Amino acid sequence: MKYIDFWLFGPELGCVNREIPLIEKMRDQHFSLRIFCHRNHVDYLQKLFPSIKIIPYKKSIRLYYKKNFDLNLYRSFYNLVIFLAIHAYREYRFFRKKIQQQPPDLIITDFLPHIVCFAAWQEIPVAGVYNYHLDHVSLGKGIVRKALS
C-alpha cells in the first residue's frame, strides 16, 4: 500500500479546499492517507474524511494581505523571519517524528516551503499544488516572483 501525507497551509480555507478533490480521489484509490493541517481546519476535515487521520500542526508561515488583497510583502516576510528564528526547528522535529512513525511514499503540499525542505532532507518525494499566478501584481516583478517560481 502507498502512504501519502498531505501538508495543508492555513489558517485560510482556500488551500485546504483546493486539495479536497485530490484527497477524495486518492482515498477512493485506496491509498493510505494522513492529513496535516492548521488547527482551524481539523473539525472541518474530520467531517469530510472521518476515516482519514487528521493531525494538526502547531505553527506555520503566515501570509498577510492588504485591504485590496495584494500580498503584504513586508508583514509576510517579517512573519517568515520570525518563523525561521523561533518555530522552524520545533516544526522540523514534529515533521521528523511523524514521518518516522509512518514513512510516507509521497508528500503533497500546497504552500508550505519548509515542508518541501524537510522532505528533501529526509529524501521523501514531494508534489506541490499551488494557487498563485506568476503574472499577478501582488507577487512583484523581481526577486519575489523568481523565488516563488
mmCIF file with all atom_site columns, C-alpha atoms in Angstrom:
data_model
loop_
_atom_site.group_PDB
_atom_site.id
_atom_site.type_symbol
_atom_site.label_atom_id
_atom_site.label_alt_id
_atom_site.label_comp_id
_atom_site.label_asym_id
_atom_site.label_entity_id
_atom_site.label_seq_id
_atom_site.pdbx_PDB_ins_code
_atom_site.Cartn_x
_atom_site.Cartn_y
_atom_site.Cartn_z
_atom_site.occupancy
_atom_site.B_iso_or_equiv
_atom_site.pdbx_formal_charge
_atom_site.auth_seq_id
_atom_site.auth_comp_id
_atom_site.auth_asym_id
_atom_site.auth_atom_id
_atom_site.pdbx_PDB_model_num
ATOM 1   C CA . MET A 1 1   ? 0.000   0.000  0.000   1.00 0.00 ? 1   MET A CA 1
ATOM 2   C CA . LYS A 1 2   ? 1.224   3.511  -0.802  1.00 0.00 ? 2   LYS A CA 1
ATOM 3   C CA . TYR A 1 3   ? 1.337   6.025  2.036   1.00 0.00 ? 3   TYR A CA 1
ATOM 4   C CA . ILE A 1 4   ? 0.702   9.673  1.217   1.00 0.00 ? 4   ILE A CA 1
ATOM 5   C CA . ASP A 1 5   ? 0.854   12.633 3.573   1.00 0.00 ? 5   ASP A CA 1
ATOM 6   C CA . PHE A 1 6   ? -0.905  15.898 2.810   1.00 0.00 ? 6   PHE A CA 1
ATOM 7   C CA . TRP A 1 7   ? 0.517   19.036 4.464   1.00 0.00 ? 7   TRP A CA 1
ATOM 8   C CA . LEU A 1 8   ? -2.017  21.813 4.018   1.00 0.00 ? 8   LEU A CA 1
ATOM 9   C CA . PHE A 1 9   ? -1.458  25.512 4.533   1.00 0.00 ? 9   PHE A CA 1
ATOM 10  C CA . GLY A 1 10  ? -3.580  27.563 6.927   1.00 0.00 ? 10  GLY A CA 1
ATOM 11  C CA . PRO A 1 11  ? -5.231  29.312 8.622   1.00 0.00 ? 11  PRO A CA 1
ATOM 12  C CA . GLU A 1 12  ? -7.173  30.268 5.465   1.00 0.00 ? 12  GLU A CA 1
ATOM 13  C CA . LEU A 1 13  ? -9.524  27.686 3.967   1.00 0.00 ? 13  LEU A CA 1
ATOM 14  C CA . GLY A 1 14  ? -8.707  28.182 0.267   1.00 0.00 ? 14  GLY A CA 1
ATOM 15  C CA . CYS A 1 15  ? -5.638  25.950 0.249   1.00 0.00 ? 15  CYS A CA 1
ATOM 16  C CA . VAL A 1 16  ? -7.497  23.201 2.088   1.00 0.00 ? 16  VAL A CA 1
ATOM 17  C CA . ASN A 1 17  ? -10.478 23.284 -0.287  1.00 0.00 ? 17  ASN A CA 1
ATOM 18  C CA . ARG A 1 18  ? -8.168  23.137 -3.307  1.00 0.00 ? 18  ARG A CA 1
ATOM 19  C CA . GLU A 1 19  ? -6.791  19.785 -2.118  1.00 0.00 ? 19  GLU A CA 1
ATOM 20  C CA . ILE A 1 20  ? -10.132 18.118 -1.320  1.00 0.00 ? 20  ILE A CA 1
ATOM 21  C CA . PRO A 1 21  ? -10.742 16.614 -4.811  1.00 0.00 ? 21  PRO A CA 1
ATOM 22  C CA . LEU A 1 22  ? -7.234  15.171 -4.815  1.00 0.00 ? 22  LEU A CA 1
ATOM 23  C CA . ILE A 1 23  ? -7.689  13.711 -1.325  1.00 0.00 ? 23  ILE A CA 1
ATOM 24  C CA . GLU A 1 24  ? -11.046 12.201 -2.363  1.00 0.00 ? 24  GLU A CA 1
ATOM 25  C CA . LYS A 1 25  ? -9.555  10.622 -5.478  1.00 0.00 ? 25  LYS A CA 1
ATOM 26  C CA . MET A 1 26  ? -6.632  9.124  -3.592  1.00 0.00 ? 26  MET A CA 1
ATOM 27  C CA . ARG A 1 27  ? -8.894  7.863  -0.827  1.00 0.00 ? 27  ARG A CA 1
ATOM 28  C CA . ASP A 1 28  ? -11.101 6.202  -3.460  1.00 0.00 ? 28  ASP A CA 1
ATOM 29  C CA . GLN A 1 29  ? -7.992  4.563  -4.981  1.00 0.00 ? 29  GLN A CA 1
ATOM 30  C CA . HIS A 1 30  ? -7.265  3.038  -1.541  1.00 0.00 ? 30  HIS A CA 1
ATOM 31  C CA . PHE A 1 31  ? -4.096  4.944  -0.718  1.00 0.00 ? 31  PHE A CA 1
ATOM 32  C CA . SER A 1 32  ? -3.300  5.240  2.973   1.00 0.00 ? 32  SER A CA 1
ATOM 33  C CA . LEU A 1 33  ? -3.572  8.950  3.766   1.00 0.00 ? 33  LEU A CA 1
ATOM 34  C CA . ARG A 1 34  ? -2.746  11.314 6.590   1.00 0.00 ? 34  ARG A CA 1
ATOM 35  C CA . ILE A 1 35  ? -3.636  14.994 6.531   1.00 0.00 ? 35  ILE A CA 1
ATOM 36  C CA . PHE A 1 36  ? -1.584  17.546 8.447   1.00 0.00 ? 36  PHE A CA 1
ATOM 37  C CA . CYS A 1 37  ? -3.352  20.881 8.705   1.00 0.00 ? 37  CYS A CA 1
ATOM 38  C CA . HIS A 1 38  ? -3.721  24.077 10.685  1.00 0.00 ? 38  HIS A CA 1
ATOM 39  C CA . ARG A 1 39  ? -5.672  23.555 13.900  1.00 0.00 ? 39  ARG A CA 1
ATOM 40  C CA . ASN A 1 40  ? -8.503  25.714 12.488  1.00 0.00 ? 40  ASN A CA 1
ATOM 41  C CA . HIS A 1 41  ? -9.300  23.010 9.923   1.00 0.00 ? 41  HIS A CA 1
ATOM 42  C CA . VAL A 1 42  ? -9.275  19.813 11.974  1.00 0.00 ? 42  VAL A CA 1
ATOM 43  C CA . ASP A 1 43  ? -13.045 19.684 12.618  1.00 0.00 ? 43  ASP A CA 1
ATOM 44  C CA . TYR A 1 44  ? -13.868 20.636 9.027   1.00 0.00 ? 44  TYR A CA 1
ATOM 45  C CA . LEU A 1 45  ? -11.638 17.921 7.585   1.00 0.00 ? 45  LEU A CA 1
ATOM 46  C CA . GLN A 1 46  ? -12.756 15.271 10.090  1.00 0.00 ? 46  GLN A CA 1
ATOM 47  C CA . LYS A 1 47  ? -16.348 15.789 8.935   1.00 0.00 ? 47  LYS A CA 1
ATOM 48  C CA . LEU A 1 48  ? -15.309 15.379 5.296   1.00 0.00 ? 48  LEU A CA 1
ATOM 49  C CA . PHE A 1 49  ? -12.914 12.485 5.877   1.00 0.00 ? 49  PHE A CA 1
ATOM 50  C CA . PRO A 1 50  ? -13.869 10.537 9.020   1.00 0.00 ? 50  PRO A CA 1
ATOM 51  C CA . SER A 1 51  ? -11.728 7.542  8.002   1.00 0.00 ? 51  SER A CA 1
ATOM 52  C CA . ILE A 1 52  ? -8.539  9.574  7.424   1.00 0.00 ? 52  ILE A CA 1
ATOM 53  C CA . LYS A 1 53  ? -6.212  10.576 10.244  1.00 0.00 ? 53  LYS A CA 1
ATOM 54  C CA . ILE A 1 54  ? -6.223  14.392 10.593  1.00 0.00 ? 54  ILE A CA 1
ATOM 55  C CA . ILE A 1 55  ? -3.249  15.802 12.501  1.00 0.00 ? 55  ILE A CA 1
ATOM 56  C CA . PRO A 1 56  ? -2.918  19.473 13.462  1.00 0.00 ? 56  PRO A CA 1
ATOM 57  C CA . TYR A 1 57  ? 0.445   21.159 13.293  1.00 0.00 ? 57  TYR A CA 1
ATOM 58  C CA . LYS A 1 58  ? 1.437   23.804 15.793  1.00 0.00 ? 58  LYS A CA 1
ATOM 59  C CA . LYS A 1 59  ? 2.685   26.743 13.769  1.00 0.00 ? 59  LYS A CA 1
ATOM 60  C CA . SER A 1 60  ? 3.300   27.693 10.198  1.00 0.00 ? 60  SER A CA 1
ATOM 61  C CA . ILE A 1 61  ? 4.317   30.515 7.967   1.00 0.00 ? 61  ILE A CA 1
ATOM 62  C CA . ARG A 1 62  ? 1.563   33.090 7.710   1.00 0.00 ? 62  ARG A CA 1
ATOM 63  C CA . LEU A 1 63  ? 0.889   35.333 4.742   1.00 0.00 ? 63  LEU A CA 1
ATOM 64  C CA . TYR A 1 64  ? -0.603  38.772 5.261   1.00 0.00 ? 64  TYR A CA 1
ATOM 65  C CA . TYR A 1 65  ? -2.714  40.688 2.769   1.00 0.00 ? 65  TYR A CA 1
ATOM 66  C CA . LYS A 1 66  ? -3.596  44.330 2.255   1.00 0.00 ? 66  LYS A CA 1
ATOM 67  C CA . LYS A 1 67  ? -7.203  45.535 2.097   1.00 0.00 ? 67  LYS A CA 1
ATOM 68  C CA . ASN A 1 68  ? -7.131  45.206 -1.704  1.00 0.00 ? 68  ASN A CA 1
ATOM 69  C CA . PHE A 1 69  ? -5.987  41.538 -1.292  1.00 0.00 ? 69  PHE A CA 1
ATOM 70  C CA . ASP A 1 70  ? -2.461  42.171 -2.593  1.00 0.00 ? 70  ASP A CA 1
ATOM 71  C CA . LEU A 1 71  ? 0.182   40.322 -0.649  1.00 0.00 ? 71  LEU A CA 1
ATOM 72  C CA . ASN A 1 72  ? 1.697   42.449 2.092   1.00 0.00 ? 72  ASN A CA 1
ATOM 73  C CA . LEU A 1 73  ? 5.328   41.585 1.435   1.00 0.00 ? 73  LEU A CA 1
ATOM 74  C CA . TYR A 1 74  ? 6.721   43.404 4.485   1.00 0.00 ? 74  TYR A CA 1
ATOM 75  C CA . ARG A 1 75  ? 4.444   41.706 7.062   1.00 0.00 ? 75  ARG A CA 1
ATOM 76  C CA . SER A 1 76  ? 4.684   38.321 5.329   1.00 0.00 ? 76  SER A CA 1
ATOM 77  C CA . PHE A 1 77  ? 8.482   38.488 5.162   1.00 0.00 ? 77  PHE A CA 1
ATOM 78  C CA . TYR A 1 78  ? 8.642   39.606 8.805   1.00 0.00 ? 78  TYR A CA 1
ATOM 79  C CA . ASN A 1 79  ? 6.497   36.605 9.782   1.00 0.00 ? 79  ASN A CA 1
ATOM 80  C CA . LEU A 1 80  ? 8.769   34.314 7.763   1.00 0.00 ? 80  LEU A CA 1
ATOM 81  C CA . VAL A 1 81  ? 11.828  35.590 9.649   1.00 0.00 ? 81  VAL A CA 1
ATOM 82  C CA . ILE A 1 82  ? 10.065  35.037 12.998  1.00 0.00 ? 82  ILE A CA 1
ATOM 83  C CA . PHE A 1 83  ? 9.040   31.543 11.906  1.00 0.00 ? 83  PHE A CA 1
ATOM 84  C CA . LEU A 1 84  ? 12.580  30.638 10.868  1.00 0.00 ? 84  LEU A CA 1
ATOM 85  C CA . ALA A 1 85  ? 14.119  32.112 14.021  1.00 0.00 ? 85  ALA A CA 1
ATOM 86  C CA . ILE A 1 86  ? 11.681  30.653 16.548  1.00 0.00 ? 86  ILE A CA 1
ATOM 87  C CA . HIS A 1 87  ? 9.431   27.913 15.182  1.00 0.00 ? 87  HIS A CA 1
ATOM 88  C CA . ALA A 1 88  ? 11.174  26.132 12.289  1.00 0.00 ? 88  ALA A CA 1
ATOM 89  C CA . TYR A 1 89  ? 13.297  23.753 14.371  1.00 0.00 ? 89  TYR A CA 1
ATOM 90  C CA . ARG A 1 90  ? 10.315  22.706 16.504  1.00 0.00 ? 90  ARG A CA 1
ATOM 91  C CA . GLU A 1 91  ? 8.295   22.134 13.328  1.00 0.00 ? 91  GLU A CA 1
ATOM 92  C CA . TYR A 1 92  ? 11.123  20.052 11.872  1.00 0.00 ? 92  TYR A CA 1
ATOM 93  C CA . ARG A 1 93  ? 11.190  17.832 14.971  1.00 0.00 ? 93  ARG A CA 1
ATOM 94  C CA . PHE A 1 94  ? 7.400   17.394 14.700  1.00 0.00 ? 94  PHE A CA 1
ATOM 95  C CA . PHE A 1 95  ? 7.725   16.567 10.987  1.00 0.00 ? 95  PHE A CA 1
ATOM 96  C CA . ARG A 1 96  ? 10.567  14.086 11.563  1.00 0.00 ? 96  ARG A CA 1
ATOM 97  C CA . LYS A 1 97  ? 8.701   12.348 14.391  1.00 0.00 ? 97  LYS A CA 1
ATOM 98  C CA . LYS A 1 98  ? 5.576   11.907 12.261  1.00 0.00 ? 98  LYS A CA 1
ATOM 99  C CA . ILE A 1 99  ? 7.405   10.541 9.241   1.00 0.00 ? 99  ILE A CA 1
ATOM 100 C CA . GLN A 1 100 ? 9.407   8.154  11.414  1.00 0.00 ? 100 GLN A CA 1
ATOM 101 C CA . GLN A 1 101 ? 6.136   6.791  12.821  1.00 0.00 ? 101 GLN A CA 1
ATOM 102 C CA . GLN A 1 102 ? 4.872   6.117  9.302   1.00 0.00 ? 102 GLN A CA 1
ATOM 103 C CA . PRO A 1 103 ? 7.246   6.981  6.448   1.00 0.00 ? 103 PRO A CA 1
ATOM 104 C CA . PRO A 1 104 ? 5.231   8.291  3.506   1.00 0.00 ? 104 PRO A CA 1
ATOM 105 C CA . ASP A 1 105 ? 5.959   7.348  -0.094  1.00 0.00 ? 105 ASP A CA 1
ATOM 106 C CA . LEU A 1 106 ? 4.946   10.865 -1.138  1.00 0.00 ? 106 LEU A CA 1
ATOM 107 C CA . ILE A 1 107 ? 4.172   14.209 0.471   1.00 0.00 ? 107 ILE A CA 1
ATOM 108 C CA . ILE A 1 108 ? 1.693   16.542 -1.189  1.00 0.00 ? 108 ILE A CA 1
ATOM 109 C CA . THR A 1 109 ? 1.737   20.130 -0.029  1.00 0.00 ? 109 THR A CA 1
ATOM 110 C CA . ASP A 1 110 ? 0.436   23.440 -1.211  1.00 0.00 ? 110 ASP A CA 1
ATOM 111 C CA . PHE A 1 111 ? 2.275   26.499 0.019   1.00 0.00 ? 111 PHE A CA 1
ATOM 112 C CA . LEU A 1 112 ? 4.455   25.197 2.822   1.00 0.00 ? 112 LEU A CA 1
ATOM 113 C CA . PRO A 1 113 ? 8.010   25.745 1.568   1.00 0.00 ? 113 PRO A CA 1
ATOM 114 C CA . HIS A 1 114 ? 9.553   24.465 4.789   1.00 0.00 ? 114 HIS A CA 1
ATOM 115 C CA . ILE A 1 115 ? 7.819   21.111 4.291   1.00 0.00 ? 115 ILE A CA 1
ATOM 116 C CA . VAL A 1 116 ? 9.463   20.810 0.874   1.00 0.00 ? 116 VAL A CA 1
ATOM 117 C CA . CYS A 1 117 ? 12.854  21.420 2.534   1.00 0.00 ? 117 CYS A CA 1
ATOM 118 C CA . PHE A 1 118 ? 12.142  18.988 5.373   1.00 0.00 ? 118 PHE A CA 1
ATOM 119 C CA . ALA A 1 119 ? 11.086  16.298 2.895   1.00 0.00 ? 119 ALA A CA 1
ATOM 120 C CA . ALA A 1 120 ? 14.227  16.834 0.822   1.00 0.00 ? 120 ALA A CA 1
ATOM 121 C CA . TRP A 1 121 ? 16.375  16.389 3.941   1.00 0.00 ? 121 TRP A CA 1
ATOM 122 C CA . GLN A 1 122 ? 14.580  13.085 4.600   1.00 0.00 ? 122 GLN A CA 1
ATOM 123 C CA . GLU A 1 123 ? 14.697  12.085 0.893   1.00 0.00 ? 123 GLU A CA 1
ATOM 124 C CA . ILE A 1 124 ? 10.919  11.895 0.523   1.00 0.00 ? 124 ILE A CA 1
ATOM 125 C CA . PRO A 1 125 ? 9.382   12.853 -2.845  1.00 0.00 ? 125 PRO A CA 1
ATOM 126 C CA . VAL A 1 126 ? 7.139   15.933 -2.807  1.00 0.00 ? 126 VAL A CA 1
ATOM 127 C CA . ALA A 1 127 ? 4.373   17.119 -5.116  1.00 0.00 ? 127 ALA A CA 1
ATOM 128 C CA . GLY A 1 128 ? 3.165   20.704 -4.887  1.00 0.00 ? 128 GLY A CA 1
ATOM 129 C CA . VAL A 1 129 ? -0.257  22.143 -5.638  1.00 0.00 ? 129 VAL A CA 1
ATOM 130 C CA . TYR A 1 130 ? -0.134  25.931 -5.782  1.00 0.00 ? 130 TYR A CA 1
ATOM 131 C CA . ASN A 1 131 ? -2.655  28.688 -6.358  1.00 0.00 ? 131 ASN A CA 1
ATOM 132 C CA . TYR A 1 132 ? -0.646  31.731 -7.336  1.00 0.00 ? 132 TYR A CA 1
ATOM 133 C CA . HIS A 1 133 ? -0.477  33.122 -10.822 1.00 0.00 ? 133 HIS A CA 1
ATOM 134 C CA . LEU A 1 134 ? 3.017   34.380 -11.554 1.00 0.00 ? 134 LEU A CA 1
ATOM 135 C CA . ASP A 1 135 ? 1.790   37.388 -13.530 1.00 0.00 ? 135 ASP A CA 1
ATOM 136 C CA . HIS A 1 136 ? -0.313  38.653 -10.638 1.00 0.00 ? 136 HIS A CA 1
ATOM 137 C CA . VAL A 1 137 ? 0.886   42.069 -9.469  1.00 0.00 ? 137 VAL A CA 1
ATOM 138 C CA . SER A 1 138 ? 0.867   41.169 -5.774  1.00 0.00 ? 138 SER A CA 1
ATOM 139 C CA . LEU A 1 139 ? 3.860   38.902 -6.355  1.00 0.00 ? 139 LEU A CA 1
ATOM 140 C CA . GLY A 1 140 ? 6.016   41.750 -7.620  1.00 0.00 ? 140 GLY A CA 1
ATOM 141 C CA . LYS A 1 141 ? 8.280   41.845 -10.631 1.00 0.00 ? 141 LYS A CA 1
ATOM 142 C CA . GLY A 1 142 ? 11.698  40.865 -9.349  1.00 0.00 ? 142 GLY A CA 1
ATOM 143 C CA . ILE A 1 143 ? 13.153  38.665 -6.648  1.00 0.00 ? 143 ILE A CA 1
ATOM 144 C CA . VAL A 1 144 ? 9.819   37.701 -5.047  1.00 0.00 ? 144 VAL A CA 1
ATOM 145 C CA . ARG A 1 145 ? 8.400   36.412 -8.303  1.00 0.00 ? 145 ARG A CA 1
ATOM 146 C CA . LYS A 1 146 ? 11.577  34.459 -9.053  1.00 0.00 ? 146 LYS A CA 1
ATOM 147 C CA . ALA A 1 147 ? 11.660  32.987 -5.553  1.00 0.00 ? 147 ALA A CA 1
ATOM 148 C CA . LEU A 1 148 ? 8.065   31.791 -5.854  1.00 0.00 ? 148 LEU A CA 1
ATOM 149 C CA . SER A 1 149 ? 8.632   30.236 -9.235  1.00 0.00 ? 149 SER A CA 1
#
